Amino acid sequence: MDATKLRRVIARTPLAPVAAFPKRLARVARYDAKVLRTSARWLVTSREHHNYTYELTKLSRHHLAWFVSVVCDVPVKQVRAYLNEIETDEQLRRHIEQATATASRRGLADKHVRYARRIGWYAIVRARKPAHVVETGVDKGLGSCVLAAALLRNTAEGHPGRLTSLDINPEAGYLARATPWANVVDLVIGDSVASIGALDRPVDLFLHDSDHSRVHERSEFEAVEPKLAPNAMLLTDNVTVTNVLAEHAERTGRRFLAYRETPARHWYPGDGIGVAW
Ligand SMILES: C[S@@+](CC[C@H](N)C(=O)[O-])C[C@H]1O[C@@H](n2cnc3c(N)ncnc32)[C@H](O)[C@@H]1O
């Protein structure tokens, strides 16, 4: 009896789990060794302790382009051009590198600029040309810079827009305090739900990225609802953790879609972009 026939015979006997064990062990060990190698490399090469940055895998970037194309109803070629635009924006990249190198908290930041799913935020702003974007949760200001860069390009093309960035931490947003990006950014310090309640202009694009608890995320979407412009779009950075935006979309008669990013060369499993429109 040849090996294949023998394997098939064993697969039908009570010995099957024992016979399959070495193959299963080798598979899981190969996978875990890869995760351990990546984690060990990250521990010695990165300084980040939260809000990790990384590149997307090539495939994840392809999927992101299609995701934005669908939710914004623009051709995927156009979206790819937007993604390329932010990735090749050397002025922004140099600014972030320099501001990071001189920041007081540089010991907890990496030198290399990596935007991850934020390139999707950029493409959405470029595609929709919103007059007023609100981002809750700023941290260093990486997302604020990316959103501001998109608004500056829109402005140059005759579609002016501003970003209101909300954070509870007075030290947040140091990357977004430099011109030209600061020219389109209003940084507001305070609890996001209270700050949303005080907004005095309609919101065309809203992004939740602050306190990622289910309760706080829901409170933000409820607070922003009466502030929204007609056909506004809602985004969440918390879509791999909660179903809050999907539930809000269902309650308010919107469509909903989620993208899950895949980081390249990083142990972190990644976050995503949830969209309701
Ligand atoms: C994940 S970080 C934001 C990341 C940022 N959007 C980016 O692109 O890198 C979360 C931020 O939310 C802020 N935050 C936490 N609770 C908040 C609240 N209740 N109101 C406003 N900001 C809050 C934190 O201070 C922190 O800077």
PDB file of N, CA and C in Angstrom, residues 197-263:
ATOM      1  N   GLY A 197     -20.980  68.705  21.779  1.00  0.00           N
ATOM      2  CA  GLY A 197     -22.190  69.474  22.110  1.00  0.00           C
ATOM      3  C   GLY A 197     -22.012  70.964  21.871  1.00  0.00           C
ATOM      4  N   ALA A 198     -20.762  71.438  21.932  1.00  0.00           N
ATOM      5  CA  ALA A 198     -20.505  72.877  21.768  1.00  0.00           C
ATOM      6  C   ALA A 198     -20.183  73.251  20.319  1.00  0.00           C
ATOM      7  N   LEU A 199     -20.168  72.283  19.396  1.00  0.00           N
ATOM      8  CA  LEU A 199     -19.832  72.600  17.988  1.00  0.00           C
ATOM      9  C   LEU A 199     -20.873  73.553  17.410  1.00  0.00           C
ATOM     10  N   ASP A 200     -20.399  74.578  16.692  1.00  0.00           N
ATOM     11  CA  ASP A 200     -21.344  75.574  16.174  1.00  0.00           C
ATOM     12  C   ASP A 200     -21.418  75.578  14.653  1.00  0.00           C
ATOM     13  N   ARG A 201     -20.804  74.533  13.999  1.00  0.00           N
ATOM     14  CA  ARG A 201     -20.899  74.416  12.535  1.00  0.00           C
ATOM     15  C   ARG A 201     -21.309  72.994  12.185  1.00  0.00           C
ATOM     16  N   PRO A 202     -22.081  72.814  11.112  1.00  0.00           N
ATOM     17  CA  PRO A 202     -22.479  71.448  10.748  1.00  0.00           C
ATOM     18  C   PRO A 202     -21.258  70.572  10.443  1.00  0.00           C
ATOM     19  N   VAL A 203     -21.376  69.303  10.756  1.00  0.00           N
ATOM     20  CA  VAL A 203     -20.270  68.352  10.578  1.00  0.00           C
ATOM     21  C   VAL A 203     -20.551  67.489   9.340  1.00  0.00           C
ATOM     22  N   ASP A 204     -19.601  67.470   8.403  1.00  0.00           N
ATOM     23  CA  ASP A 204     -19.769  66.663   7.181  1.00  0.00           C
ATOM     24  C   ASP A 204     -19.139  65.287   7.307  1.00  0.00           C
ATOM     25  N   LEU A 205     -18.073  65.208   8.121  1.00  0.00           N
ATOM     26  CA  LEU A 205     -17.383  63.927   8.297  1.00  0.00           C
ATOM     27  C   LEU A 205     -16.951  63.834   9.754  1.00  0.00           C
ATOM     28  N   PHE A 206     -17.379  62.761  10.426  1.00  0.00           N
ATOM     29  CA  PHE A 206     -17.079  62.603  11.848  1.00  0.00           C
ATOM     30  C   PHE A 206     -16.286  61.319  12.037  1.00  0.00           C
ATOM     31  N   LEU A 207     -15.194  61.414  12.805  1.00  0.00           N
ATOM     32  CA  LEU A 207     -14.359  60.236  13.063  1.00  0.00           C
ATOM     33  C   LEU A 207     -14.210  60.025  14.562  1.00  0.00           C
ATOM     34  N   HIS A 208     -14.679  58.895  15.064  1.00  0.00           N
ATOM     35  CA  HIS A 208     -14.474  58.535  16.473  1.00  0.00           C
ATOM     36  C   HIS A 208     -13.136  57.816  16.617  1.00  0.00           C
ATOM     37  N   ASP A 209     -12.223  58.395  17.431  1.00  0.00           N
ATOM     38  CA  ASP A 209     -10.958  57.709  17.734  1.00  0.00           C
ATOM     39  C   ASP A 209     -10.452  58.144  19.117  1.00  0.00           C
ATOM     40  N   SER A 210     -11.377  58.274  20.097  1.00  0.00           N
ATOM     41  CA  SER A 210     -10.950  58.750  21.426  1.00  0.00           C
ATOM     42  C   SER A 210     -11.001  57.608  22.439  1.00  0.00           C
ATOM     43  N   ASP A 211     -11.805  57.745  23.464  1.00  0.00           N
ATOM     44  CA  ASP A 211     -12.008  56.681  24.451  1.00  0.00           C
ATOM     45  C   ASP A 211     -12.794  55.569  23.755  1.00  0.00           C
ATOM     46  N   HIS A 212     -12.149  54.402  23.621  1.00  0.00           N
ATOM     47  CA  HIS A 212     -12.747  53.338  22.818  1.00  0.00           C
ATOM     48  C   HIS A 212     -13.718  52.451  23.594  1.00  0.00           C
ATOM     49  N   SER A 213     -14.170  52.912  24.780  1.00  0.00           N
ATOM     50  CA  SER A 213     -15.185  52.107  25.461  1.00  0.00           C
ATOM     51  C   SER A 213     -16.486  52.211  24.666  1.00  0.00           C
ATOM     52  N   ARG A 214     -17.253  51.134  24.730  1.00  0.00           N
ATOM     53  CA  ARG A 214     -18.533  51.069  24.003  1.00  0.00           C
ATOM     54  C   ARG A 214     -19.430  52.268  24.371  1.00  0.00           C
ATOM     55  N   VAL A 215     -19.479  52.575  25.695  1.00  0.00           N
ATOM     56  CA  VAL A 215     -20.370  53.630  26.183  1.00  0.00           C
ATOM     57  C   VAL A 215     -19.962  54.987  25.615  1.00  0.00           C
ATOM     58  N   HIS A 216     -18.649  55.262  25.628  1.00  0.00           N
ATOM     59  CA  HIS A 216     -18.191  56.565  25.148  1.00  0.00           C
ATOM     60  C   HIS A 216     -18.383  56.691  23.628  1.00  0.00           C
ATOM     61  N   GLU A 217     -18.095  55.617  22.921  1.00  0.00           N
ATOM     62  CA  GLU A 217     -18.258  55.642  21.457  1.00  0.00           C
ATOM     63  C   GLU A 217     -19.726  55.948  21.117  1.00  0.00           C
ATOM     64  N   ARG A 218     -20.640  55.238  21.808  1.00  0.00           N
ATOM     65  CA  ARG A 218     -22.068  55.449  21.549  1.00  0.00           C
ATOM     66  C   ARG A 218     -22.466  56.898  21.892  1.00  0.00           C
ATOM     67  N   SER A 219     -21.952  57.422  23.024  1.00  0.00           N
ATOM     68  CA  SER A 219     -22.285  58.796  23.433  1.00  0.00           C
ATOM     69  C   SER A 219     -21.832  59.799  22.379  1.00  0.00           C
ATOM     70  N   GLU A 220     -20.668  59.558  21.767  1.00  0.00           N
ATOM     71  CA  GLU A 220     -20.190  60.492  20.736  1.00  0.00           C
ATOM     72  C   GLU A 220     -21.133  60.495  19.535  1.00  0.00           C
ATOM     73  N   PHE A 221     -21.529  59.298  19.071  1.00  0.00           N
ATOM     74  CA  PHE A 221     -22.413  59.263  17.885  1.00  0.00           C
ATOM     75  C   PHE A 221     -23.774  59.882  18.198  1.00  0.00           C
ATOM     76  N   GLU A 222     -24.248  59.678  19.418  1.00  0.00           N
ATOM     77  CA  GLU A 222     -25.535  60.295  19.796  1.00  0.00           C
ATOM     78  C   GLU A 222     -25.390  61.819  19.889  1.00  0.00           C
ATOM     79  N   ALA A 223     -24.258  62.281  20.437  1.00  0.00           N
ATOM     80  CA  ALA A 223     -24.046  63.728  20.597  1.00  0.00           C
ATOM     81  C   ALA A 223     -23.893  64.427  19.246  1.00  0.00           C
ATOM     82  N   VAL A 224     -23.258  63.730  18.286  1.00  0.00           N
ATOM     83  CA  VAL A 224     -22.976  64.410  17.008  1.00  0.00           C
ATOM     84  C   VAL A 224     -24.182  64.388  16.058  1.00  0.00           C
ATOM     85  N   GLU A 225     -25.104  63.481  16.292  1.00  0.00           N
ATOM     86  CA  GLU A 225     -26.234  63.312  15.352  1.00  0.00           C
ATOM     87  C   GLU A 225     -26.944  64.632  15.034  1.00  0.00           C
ATOM     88  N   PRO A 226     -27.342  65.449  16.065  1.00  0.00           N
ATOM     89  CA  PRO A 226     -28.030  66.711  15.722  1.00  0.00           C
ATOM     90  C   PRO A 226     -27.116  67.753  15.088  1.00  0.00           C
ATOM     91  N   LYS A 227     -25.812  67.503  15.065  1.00  0.00           N
ATOM     92  CA  LYS A 227     -24.852  68.475  14.502  1.00  0.00           C
ATOM     93  C   LYS A 227     -24.508  68.156  13.049  1.00  0.00           C
ATOM     94  N   LEU A 228     -25.012  67.038  12.541  1.00  0.00           N
ATOM     95  CA  LEU A 228     -24.560  66.577  11.218  1.00  0.00           C
ATOM     96  C   LEU A 228     -25.195  67.353  10.078  1.00  0.00           C
ATOM     97  N   ALA A 229     -24.403  67.607   9.034  1.00  0.00           N
ATOM     98  CA  ALA A 229     -24.909  68.185   7.789  1.00  0.00           C
ATOM     99  C   ALA A 229     -25.664  67.081   7.039  1.00  0.00           C
ATOM    100  N   PRO A 230     -26.557  67.450   6.102  1.00  0.00           N
ATOM    101  CA  PRO A 230     -27.226  66.414   5.312  1.00  0.00           C
ATOM    102  C   PRO A 230     -26.174  65.538   4.606  1.00  0.00           C
ATOM    103  N   ASN A 231     -26.416  64.236   4.541  1.00  0.00           N
ATOM    104  CA  ASN A 231     -25.507  63.270   3.899  1.00  0.00           C
ATOM    105  C   ASN A 231     -24.121  63.189   4.539  1.00  0.00           C
ATOM    106  N   ALA A 232     -24.047  63.502   5.813  1.00  0.00           N
ATOM    107  CA  ALA A 232     -22.753  63.392   6.504  1.00  0.00           C
ATOM    108  C   ALA A 232     -22.321  61.925   6.570  1.00  0.00           C
ATOM    109  N   MET A 233     -21.016  61.727   6.728  1.00  0.00           N
ATOM    110  CA  MET A 233     -20.475  60.369   6.856  1.00  0.00           C
ATOM    111  C   MET A 233     -19.875  60.210   8.251  1.00  0.00           C
ATOM    112  N   LEU A 234     -20.116  59.051   8.869  1.00  0.00           N
ATOM    113  CA  LEU A 234     -19.579  58.764  10.207  1.00  0.00           C
ATOM    114  C   LEU A 234     -18.530  57.664  10.100  1.00  0.00           C
ATOM    115  N   LEU A 235     -17.385  57.871  10.747  1.00  0.00           N
ATOM    116  CA  LEU A 235     -16.335  56.842  10.762  1.00  0.00           C
ATOM    117  C   LEU A 235     -16.027  56.457  12.202  1.00  0.00           C
ATOM    118  N   THR A 236     -15.628  55.213  12.394  1.00  0.00           N
ATOM    119  CA  THR A 236     -15.108  54.810  13.703  1.00  0.00           C
ATOM    120  C   THR A 236     -13.800  54.062  13.532  1.00  0.00           C
ATOM    121  N   ASP A 237     -12.898  54.292  14.492  1.00  0.00           N
ATOM    122  CA  ASP A 237     -11.627  53.571  14.516  1.00  0.00           C
ATOM    123  C   ASP A 237     -11.753  52.318  15.378  1.00  0.00           C
ATOM    124  N   ASN A 238     -12.958  52.110  15.912  1.00  0.00           N
ATOM    125  CA  ASN A 238     -13.155  51.070  16.918  1.00  0.00           C
ATOM    126  C   ASN A 238     -13.911  49.864  16.353  1.00  0.00           C
ATOM    127  N   VAL A 239     -13.925  49.742  15.037  1.00  0.00           N
ATOM    128  CA  VAL A 239     -14.844  48.786  14.413  1.00  0.00           C
ATOM    129  C   VAL A 239     -14.431  47.323  14.604  1.00  0.00           C
ATOM    130  N   THR A 240     -13.162  47.084  14.955  1.00  0.00           N
ATOM    131  CA  THR A 240     -12.758  45.694  15.187  1.00  0.00           C
ATOM    132  C   THR A 240     -13.069  45.267  16.629  1.00  0.00           C
ATOM    133  N   VAL A 241     -13.577  46.224  17.422  1.00  0.00           N
ATOM    134  CA  VAL A 241     -13.851  45.929  18.839  1.00  0.00           C
ATOM    135  C   VAL A 241     -15.345  45.973  19.163  1.00  0.00           C
ATOM    136  N   THR A 242     -16.061  46.964  18.629  1.00  0.00           N
ATOM    137  CA  THR A 242     -17.492  47.078  18.953  1.00  0.00           C
ATOM    138  C   THR A 242     -18.333  47.124  17.683  1.00  0.00           C
ATOM    139  N   ASN A 243     -19.636  46.969  17.892  1.00  0.00           N
ATOM    140  CA  ASN A 243     -20.598  47.052  16.797  1.00  0.00           C
ATOM    141  C   ASN A 243     -21.408  48.355  16.898  1.00  0.00           C
ATOM    142  N   VAL A 244     -20.861  49.314  17.674  1.00  0.00           N
ATOM    143  CA  VAL A 244     -21.610  50.529  18.003  1.00  0.00           C
ATOM    144  C   VAL A 244     -22.020  51.303  16.753  1.00  0.00           C
ATOM    145  N   LEU A 245     -21.096  51.488  15.811  1.00  0.00           N
ATOM    146  CA  LEU A 245     -21.451  52.305  14.635  1.00  0.00           C
ATOM    147  C   LEU A 245     -22.461  51.568  13.744  1.00  0.00           C
ATOM    148  N   ALA A 246     -22.314  50.264  13.636  1.00  0.00           N
ATOM    149  CA  ALA A 246     -23.273  49.489  12.828  1.00  0.00           C
ATOM    150  C   ALA A 246     -24.680  49.628  13.425  1.00  0.00           C
ATOM    151  N   GLU A 247     -24.759  49.545  14.752  1.00  0.00           N
ATOM    152  CA  GLU A 247     -26.068  49.689  15.420  1.00  0.00           C
ATOM    153  C   GLU A 247     -26.631  51.093  15.210  1.00  0.00           C
ATOM    154  N   HIS A 248     -25.738  52.091  15.296  1.00  0.00           N
ATOM    155  CA  HIS A 248     -26.171  53.478  15.088  1.00  0.00           C
ATOM    156  C   HIS A 248     -26.671  53.660  13.645  1.00  0.00           C
ATOM    157  N   ALA A 249     -25.961  53.039  12.705  1.00  0.00           N
ATOM    158  CA  ALA A 249     -26.357  53.135  11.290  1.00  0.00           C
ATOM    159  C   ALA A 249     -27.753  52.541  11.105  1.00  0.00           C
ATOM    160  N   GLU A 250     -27.996  51.398  11.745  1.00  0.00           N
ATOM    161  CA  GLU A 250     -29.294  50.728  11.602  1.00  0.00           C
ATOM    162  C   GLU A 250     -30.415  51.591  12.200  1.00  0.00           C
ATOM    163  N   ARG A 251     -30.131  52.161  13.380  1.00  0.00           N
ATOM    164  CA  ARG A 251     -31.132  53.016  14.036  1.00  0.00           C
ATOM    165  C   ARG A 251     -31.465  54.253  13.218  1.00  0.00           C
ATOM    166  N   THR A 252     -30.436  54.779  12.483  1.00  0.00           N
ATOM    167  CA  THR A 252     -30.631  56.066  11.798  1.00  0.00           C
ATOM    168  C   THR A 252     -30.829  55.888  10.284  1.00  0.00           C
ATOM    169  N   GLY A 253     -31.016  54.641   9.845  1.00  0.00           N
ATOM    170  CA  GLY A 253     -31.337  54.389   8.430  1.00  0.00           C
ATOM    171  C   GLY A 253     -30.179  54.626   7.474  1.00  0.00           C
ATOM    172  N   ARG A 254     -28.952  54.342   7.947  1.00  0.00           N
ATOM    173  CA  ARG A 254     -27.778  54.495   7.067  1.00  0.00           C
ATOM    174  C   ARG A 254     -27.265  53.127   6.646  1.00  0.00           C
ATOM    175  N   ARG A 255     -26.373  53.156   5.643  1.00  0.00           N
ATOM    176  CA  ARG A 255     -25.650  51.939   5.290  1.00  0.00           C
ATOM    177  C   ARG A 255     -24.393  51.852   6.161  1.00  0.00           C
ATOM    178  N   PHE A 256     -23.832  50.647   6.266  1.00  0.00           N
ATOM    179  CA  PHE A 256     -22.632  50.453   7.092  1.00  0.00           C
ATOM    180  C   PHE A 256     -21.707  49.451   6.413  1.00  0.00           C
ATOM    181  N   LEU A 257     -20.414  49.721   6.506  1.00  0.00           N
ATOM    182  CA  LEU A 257     -19.415  48.779   5.992  1.00  0.00           C
ATOM    183  C   LEU A 257     -18.144  48.886   6.839  1.00  0.00           C
ATOM    184  N   ALA A 258     -17.427  47.782   6.968  1.00  0.00           N
ATOM    185  CA  ALA A 258     -16.194  47.796   7.775  1.00  0.00           C
ATOM    186  C   ALA A 258     -15.022  47.251   6.978  1.00  0.00           C
ATOM    187  N   TYR A 259     -13.852  47.854   7.203  1.00  0.00           N
ATOM    188  CA  TYR A 259     -12.584  47.387   6.626  1.00  0.00           C
ATOM    189  C   TYR A 259     -11.682  47.010   7.790  1.00  0.00           C
ATOM    190  N   ARG A 260     -11.015  45.862   7.693  1.00  0.00           N
ATOM    191  CA  ARG A 260     -10.070  45.461   8.740  1.00  0.00           C
ATOM    192  C   ARG A 260      -8.674  45.505   8.143  1.00  0.00           C
ATOM    193  N   GLU A 261      -7.781  46.321   8.733  1.00  0.00           N
ATOM    194  CA  GLU A 261      -6.423  46.442   8.179  1.00  0.00           C
ATOM    195  C   GLU A 261      -5.560  45.254   8.616  1.00  0.00           C
ATOM    196  N   THR A 262      -4.509  44.980   7.815  1.00  0.00           N
ATOM    197  CA  THR A 262      -3.512  43.974   8.192  1.00  0.00           C
ATOM    198  C   THR A 262      -2.142  44.651   8.229  1.00  0.00           C
ATOM    199  N   PRO A 263      -1.569  44.823   9.435  1.00  0.00           N
ATOM    200  CA  PRO A 263      -0.250  45.445   9.521  1.00  0.00           C
ATOM    201  C   PRO A 263       0.831  44.546   8.909  1.00  0.00           C
TER     202      PRO A 263
END
